[in-house]
CSV table of C-alpha atoms and ligand atoms in Angstrom, one decimal:
chain,number,residue,atom,x,y,z
A,122,UNK,CA,0.0,0.0,0.0
A,123,UNK,CA,1.5,3.3,-1.1
A,124,UNK,CA,-0.1,5.1,1.8
A,125,UNK,CA,2.0,3.1,4.2
A,126,UNK,CA,5.2,4.3,2.5
A,127,UNK,CA,3.8,7.8,3.1
A,128,UNK,CA,3.6,7.0,6.8
A,129,UNK,CA,7.2,5.8,6.9
A,130,UNK,CA,8.1,9.1,5.2
A,131,UNK,CA,6.1,11.0,7.7
A,132,UNK,CA,8.0,9.6,10.7
A,133,UNK,CA,11.3,10.5,9.0
A,134,UNK,CA,10.2,14.0,7.9
A,135,UNK,CA,9.0,14.9,11.4
A,136,UNK,CA,12.3,13.7,12.9
A,137,UNK,CA,14.4,15.6,10.4
A,138,UNK,CA,12.5,18.8,11.2
A,139,UNK,CA,13.0,18.4,15.0
A,140,UNK,CA,9.3,18.0,15.6
A,141,UNK,CA,9.4,14.5,17.0
A,142,UNK,CA,12.4,13.4,18.9
A,143,UNK,CA,13.1,9.8,19.9
A,144,UNK,CA,9.6,9.5,21.3
A,145,UNK,CA,7.0,11.2,19.1
A,146,UNK,CA,4.7,9.4,16.7
A,147,UNK,CA,2.4,9.8,13.7
A,148,UNK,CA,-0.4,7.5,12.6
A,149,UNK,CA,-2.6,7.0,9.5
A,150,UNK,CA,-6.2,5.9,9.5
A,151,UNK,CA,-6.4,2.8,7.3
A,152,UNK,CA,-7.5,3.7,3.8
A,153,UNK,CA,-9.3,0.3,3.7
A,154,UNK,CA,-11.1,0.3,7.0
A,155,UNK,CA,-12.0,3.5,9.0
A,156,UNK,CA,-12.0,1.5,12.2
A,157,UNK,CA,-8.3,0.7,12.0
A,158,UNK,CA,-5.1,2.8,12.0
A,159,UNK,CA,-1.4,2.2,11.5
A,160,UNK,CA,1.3,3.3,13.9
A,161,UNK,CA,5.0,2.3,14.2
A,162,UNK,CA,6.1,0.0,17.0
A,163,UNK,CA,8.2,1.5,19.8
A,164,UNK,CA,11.3,2.6,17.8
A,165,UNK,CA,13.1,5.9,17.1
A,166,UNK,CA,11.1,7.8,14.4
A,167,UNK,CA,14.0,8.3,12.0
A,168,UNK,CA,14.6,4.5,11.8
A,169,UNK,CA,11.0,3.5,10.9
A,170,UNK,CA,10.6,1.1,8.0
A,171,UNK,CA,7.5,-0.5,6.5
A,172,UNK,CA,7.8,-3.6,8.6
A,173,UNK,CA,7.7,-1.5,11.8
A,174,UNK,CA,4.1,-0.5,11.2
A,175,UNK,CA,1.4,-2.1,13.3
A,176,UNK,CA,-2.3,-2.1,12.5
A,177,UNK,CA,-4.6,-1.3,15.5
A,178,UNK,CA,-8.3,-1.2,16.1
A,179,UNK,CA,-9.8,2.1,17.5
A,180,UNK,CA,-9.4,0.6,21.0
A,181,UNK,CA,-5.7,0.7,20.2
A,182,UNK,CA,-5.3,-3.1,20.4
A,183,UNK,CA,-3.1,-4.6,17.7
A,184,UNK,CA,-5.0,-6.5,15.0
A,185,UNK,CA,-3.7,-10.1,14.7
A,186,UNK,CA,-0.9,-11.8,16.5
A,187,UNK,CA,1.7,-9.3,17.8
A,188,UNK,CA,5.0,-9.8,19.5
A,189,UNK,CA,6.3,-6.3,18.9
A,190,UNK,CA,6.3,-3.5,21.5
A,191,UNK,CA,3.5,-0.9,21.0
A,192,UNK,CA,4.0,2.7,22.1
A,193,UNK,CA,2.3,3.5,25.3
A,194,UNK,CA,0.7,6.7,24.1
A,195,UNK,CA,-1.1,4.9,21.2
A,196,UNK,CA,-4.5,5.8,22.9
A,197,UNK,CA,-4.0,9.4,21.7
A,198,UNK,CA,-4.5,8.1,18.1
A,199,UNK,CA,-7.3,5.6,18.6
A,200,UNK,CA,-9.4,8.0,20.7
A,201,UNK,CA,-9.0,10.9,18.3
A,202,UNK,CA,-10.0,8.7,15.3
A,203,UNK,CA,-13.0,7.6,17.2
A,204,UNK,CA,-14.0,11.2,18.0
A,205,UNK,CA,-13.2,12.7,14.6
A,206,UNK,CA,-14.4,10.7,11.7
A,207,UNK,CA,-12.9,13.2,9.1
A,208,UNK,CA,-9.4,12.9,10.6
A,209,UNK,CA,-7.1,10.7,8.6
A,210,UNK,CA,-3.7,11.4,10.3
A,211,UNK,CA,-2.6,12.2,13.9
A,212,UNK,CA,0.8,13.5,15.0
A,213,UNK,CA,1.8,13.5,18.7
A,214,UNK,CA,5.0,15.4,19.3
A,215,UNK,CA,7.1,17.0,22.0
A,216,UNK,CA,7.7,20.0,19.8
A,217,UNK,CA,10.1,22.0,21.9
A,218,UNK,CA,9.1,25.6,21.0
A,219,UNK,CA,5.4,24.8,21.6
A,220,UNK,CA,5.9,23.6,25.2
A,221,UNK,CA,6.6,27.0,26.7
A,222,UNK,CA,3.1,28.2,25.5
A,223,UNK,CA,1.5,25.1,27.2
A,224,UNK,CA,2.9,26.1,30.6
A,225,UNK,CA,2.6,29.9,30.6
A,226,UNK,CA,-0.9,30.6,29.5
A,227,UNK,CA,0.4,32.8,26.8
A,228,UNK,CA,-1.8,31.9,23.8
A,229,UNK,CA,-0.3,30.9,20.5
A,230,UNK,CA,-1.4,33.3,17.8
A,231,UNK,CA,-1.4,33.3,14.0
A,232,UNK,CA,1.8,35.0,13.1
A,233,UNK,CA,2.4,33.8,9.5
A,234,UNK,CA,0.5,32.4,6.6
A,235,UNK,CA,2.2,28.9,6.7
A,236,UNK,CA,0.6,28.2,10.1
A,237,UNK,CA,-2.6,30.2,9.7
A,238,UNK,CA,-4.5,27.4,11.4
A,239,UNK,CA,-3.1,28.6,14.7
A,240,UNK,CA,-5.7,31.3,14.4
A,241,UNK,CA,-8.5,28.7,14.8
A,242,UNK,CA,-7.5,28.6,18.5
A,243,UNK,CA,-5.5,25.8,20.1
A,244,UNK,CA,-6.8,24.3,23.3
A,245,UNK,CA,-4.4,23.3,26.1
A,246,UNK,CA,-4.8,19.8,27.6
A,247,UNK,CA,-4.3,19.9,31.3
A,248,UNK,CA,-3.8,16.3,32.3
A,249,UNK,CA,-4.2,17.2,36.0
A,250,UNK,CA,-7.9,18.0,35.4
A,251,UNK,CA,-8.4,14.4,34.6
A,252,UNK,CA,-5.8,12.5,36.7
A,253,UNK,CA,-3.3,13.8,39.3
A,254,UNK,CA,0.3,12.7,39.7
A,255,UNK,CA,0.8,11.2,36.3
A,256,UNK,CA,4.1,11.0,34.4
A,257,UNK,CA,2.3,13.3,31.8
A,258,UNK,CA,1.9,10.4,29.4
A,259,UNK,CA,-1.5,9.7,27.8
A,260,UNK,CA,-1.3,5.9,28.3
A,261,UNK,CA,-4.9,4.9,29.1
A,262,UNK,CA,-8.1,5.0,27.0
A,263,UNK,CA,-9.6,7.4,29.5
A,264,UNK,CA,-6.8,9.9,29.1
A,265,UNK,CA,-7.0,9.5,25.4
A,266,UNK,CA,-10.7,10.3,25.5
A,267,UNK,CA,-10.1,13.4,27.7
A,268,UNK,CA,-7.5,14.6,25.2
A,269,UNK,CA,-9.8,14.0,22.3
A,270,UNK,CA,-12.6,16.0,24.1
A,271,UNK,CA,-10.1,18.9,24.8
A,272,UNK,CA,-9.1,18.9,21.1
A,273,UNK,CA,-12.7,19.1,20.0
A,274,UNK,CA,-13.0,20.2,16.4
A,275,UNK,CA,-9.6,22.0,16.3
A,276,UNK,CA,-6.6,21.2,14.2
A,277,UNK,CA,-4.2,20.9,17.1
A,278,UNK,CA,-4.1,21.0,20.9
A,279,UNK,CA,-1.2,21.8,23.2
A,280,UNK,CA,-0.5,19.3,26.0
A,281,UNK,CA,0.7,21.1,29.2
A,282,UNK,CA,4.3,20.3,30.0
A,283,UNK,CA,4.5,17.6,27.4
A,284,UNK,CA,4.0,18.7,23.7
A,285,UNK,CA,1.1,18.7,21.4
A,286,UNK,CA,-1.2,16.8,19.1
A,287,UNK,CA,-1.9,17.8,15.5
A,288,UNK,CA,-4.5,16.3,13.2
A,289,UNK,CA,-5.3,16.5,9.5
A,290,UNK,CA,-7.8,15.3,6.9
A,291,UNK,CA,-4.8,13.8,5.2
A,292,UNK,CA,-1.2,12.9,6.1
A,293,UNK,CA,0.6,15.8,4.4
A,294,UNK,CA,-1.6,18.2,6.2
A,295,UNK,CA,-1.0,16.7,9.6
A,296,UNK,CA,2.8,16.6,9.0
A,297,UNK,CA,3.0,20.1,7.5
A,298,UNK,CA,0.9,21.6,10.3
A,299,UNK,CA,3.3,20.0,12.8
A,300,UNK,CA,6.4,21.3,11.1
A,301,UNK,CA,5.0,24.8,10.8
A,302,UNK,CA,3.5,24.8,14.3
A,303,UNK,CA,7.0,24.4,15.7
A,304,UNK,CA,8.3,27.2,13.5
A,305,UNK,CA,5.3,29.4,14.3
A,306,UNK,CA,6.0,29.0,18.1
A,307,UNK,CA,9.6,29.9,17.6
A,308,UNK,CA,8.7,33.0,15.5
A,309,UNK,CA,6.1,34.2,18.0
A,310,UNK,CA,8.7,34.1,20.9
A,311,UNK,CA,11.1,36.0,18.7
A,312,UNK,CA,8.5,38.6,17.7
A,313,UNK,CA,7.4,39.0,21.3
A,314,UNK,CA,11.0,39.5,22.4
A,315,UNK,CA,11.6,42.0,19.6
A,316,UNK,CA,8.5,44.0,20.2
A,317,UNK,CA,9.0,44.1,24.0
A,318,UNK,CA,6.2,44.4,26.5
A,319,UNK,CA,4.8,47.6,25.0
A,320,UNK,CA,5.3,46.8,21.3
A,321,UNK,CA,2.6,45.7,19.0
A,322,UNK,CA,2.6,42.6,16.7
A,323,UNK,CA,0.5,42.4,13.6
A,324,UNK,CA,-1.1,39.0,13.9
A,325,UNK,CA,-3.1,37.5,11.0
A,326,UNK,CA,-6.7,38.7,11.4
A,327,UNK,CA,-9.7,36.5,11.4
A,328,UNK,CA,-10.5,37.1,7.7
A,329,UNK,CA,-6.9,36.1,6.8
A,330,UNK,CA,-7.1,33.0,9.0
A,331,UNK,CA,-10.3,32.0,7.3
A,332,UNK,CA,-8.8,32.6,3.8
A,333,UNK,CA,-5.5,30.8,4.4
A,334,UNK,CA,-6.1,27.9,6.8
A,335,UNK,CA,-8.4,25.6,4.7
A,336,UNK,CA,-6.0,25.5,1.7
A,337,UNK,CA,-3.0,24.4,3.6
A,338,UNK,CA,-1.9,21.0,2.2
A,339,UNK,CA,1.8,21.8,1.8
A,340,UNK,CA,1.6,20.5,-1.7
A,341,UNK,CA,5.0,21.7,-2.8
A,342,UNK,CA,6.8,20.7,0.4
A,343,UNK,CA,5.3,17.2,0.8
A,344,UNK,CA,6.6,15.4,-2.4
A,345,UNK,CA,10.1,16.9,-1.8
A,346,UNK,CA,10.1,15.8,1.9
A,347,UNK,CA,8.7,12.4,1.0
A,348,UNK,CA,11.2,11.6,-1.7
A,349,UNK,CA,14.2,12.6,0.4
A,350,UNK,CA,12.9,10.6,3.4
A,351,UNK,CA,12.1,7.4,1.4
A,352,UNK,CA,15.5,7.6,-0.4
A,353,UNK,CA,17.2,7.6,3.1
A,354,UNK,CA,15.0,4.7,4.2
A,355,UNK,CA,16.0,2.7,1.1
A,356,UNK,CA,19.7,3.5,1.5
A,357,UNK,CA,19.6,2.3,5.1
A,358,UNK,CA,18.0,-1.0,4.0
A,359,UNK,CA,21.0,-1.5,1.6
B,212,LIG,ZN1,4.3,12.2,24.5
C-alpha cells in the first residue's frame, strides 16, 4: 500500500524537522477500514521502515498476533480517530518551542500564513484536570478520550508540560501543520521578544485565517520531503 510508505516518510520528515524526537509518533487511519489505524512499533522515528508499522483497532489493540512492543501513548491516536471521523492522520510530538506556551498561559497566535490554522485557536490539555500525579503520558483509553474532548474540532491541541497533538484530513496536512506549528511558536517568541512588553505585533486577522487555513496542504513541500525521506529509508536498508 503506497499510503504506508507515506507513513514511513512522515516519521522521518518529522524527525528531520526536529518535531518528533526519539519519542513522538504519527499515525494514519487505514485507507481500507475506517475502524483501523497504523502506527509504528516503539522505535526511534528516524529508523522507521514499513515492517515496523502495526495495525490497530480504535481501542488501540493490535490487530492479529503481535510480538512487537507498542508505544504506550497509542490511545491518543485511537481515541481521536473515534471522536473525529474526518481525521485521517494524527501526530503526537514533543515540539520544543510549543511547550513554553503550554505552561505559561500565553496563547499561540497566528503569526504567519504557513501556520494560519493557529488562528482557529489551540486548546491546552491539562492532564491534572483528569488525573493527578501522572508522568504526563496519555497511556490509558480514559486519558486519550479526555485529550480528544479537549481537542474538540480544532486542528491541534497543546499538552501542558509535554507537547502537542496535531491532526489532518490527510497525512501531508498533519505533517505540514506539525512542522509549521513548531516554527510558528519559535517565531512568536522572537516577535514578542523583539516587540518588547509595549510593542505591538501584527497578527493575522480572522479574515486572513479563514482565507489561508483551509487550503494548507503543503503540496509543494510534501513530495520533496517524501522523496528525500524514502531515499534515506531505502539506503539504510541497503
Ligand atoms: Zn508524548
